[in-house]
Amino acid sequence: QQGMFVTFYHWGLHAWIVYVIVAVLLGVVCFRWDMPLTLRAAFFPLVGDVIYGPLGDVIDALSMAATTFGVCTSLGLGVKSINTGMAHMDSSIKYTGSEGEDWQ
């Protein structure tokens, strides 16, 4: 019961609002102003034609880096969870904790 509460707390409505805001903003900019679906285009209502210069390049580079780091972090945490679960079920599998502690 506590596990489901924590899951709903961290992945409930307030966590998905961030994704919804970006999606709605990109959708409006794409279909209203006929712009590409890039994050630099989402800043068009805020800064105008400045997005076609170096500022737009910086915005796109930061969005690509943040996406890459986020995916890598999610994959790393998933692999660690799988390793922990397998080590818990089978004692022959080595548990690799964050500080090198043993499972038992």
mmCIF file of C-alpha atoms in Angstrom, residues 15-30 36-43 63 67:
data_model
loop_
_atom_site.group_PDB
_atom_site.id
_atom_site.type_symbol
_atom_site.label_atom_id
_atom_site.label_comp_id
_atom_site.label_asym_id
_atom_site.label_seq_id
_atom_site.Cartn_x
_atom_site.Cartn_y
_atom_site.Cartn_z
ATOM 1 C CA ALA A 15 4.610 15.073 -12.478
ATOM 2 C CA TRP A 16 2.973 14.790 -15.898
ATOM 3 C CA ILE A 17 2.013 18.482 -16.032
ATOM 4 C CA VAL A 18 5.575 19.368 -17.061
ATOM 5 C CA TYR A 19 5.291 17.152 -20.140
ATOM 6 C CA VAL A 20 1.806 18.454 -20.936
ATOM 7 C CA ILE A 21 2.930 22.100 -20.840
ATOM 8 C CA VAL A 22 5.796 21.462 -23.263
ATOM 9 C CA ALA A 23 3.576 19.381 -25.579
ATOM 10 C CA VAL A 24 0.796 21.980 -25.691
ATOM 11 C CA LEU A 25 3.272 24.810 -26.251
ATOM 12 C CA LEU A 26 4.995 22.959 -29.100
ATOM 13 C CA GLY A 27 1.643 21.987 -30.607
ATOM 14 C CA VAL A 28 0.341 25.553 -30.587
ATOM 15 C CA VAL A 29 3.545 26.999 -32.034
ATOM 16 C CA CYS A 30 3.748 24.264 -34.686
ATOM 17 C CA PRO A 36 9.079 22.923 -36.799
ATOM 18 C CA LEU A 37 8.685 20.788 -33.694
ATOM 19 C CA THR A 38 11.941 21.866 -32.066
ATOM 20 C CA LEU A 39 12.372 23.301 -28.615
ATOM 21 C CA ARG A 40 13.755 26.528 -30.069
ATOM 22 C CA ALA A 41 10.387 27.057 -31.767
ATOM 23 C CA ALA A 42 8.674 26.919 -28.354
ATOM 24 C CA PHE A 43 10.540 30.107 -27.441
ATOM 25 C CA SER A 63 17.536 20.305 -24.967
ATOM 26 C CA THR A 67 17.276 14.544 -23.101
#
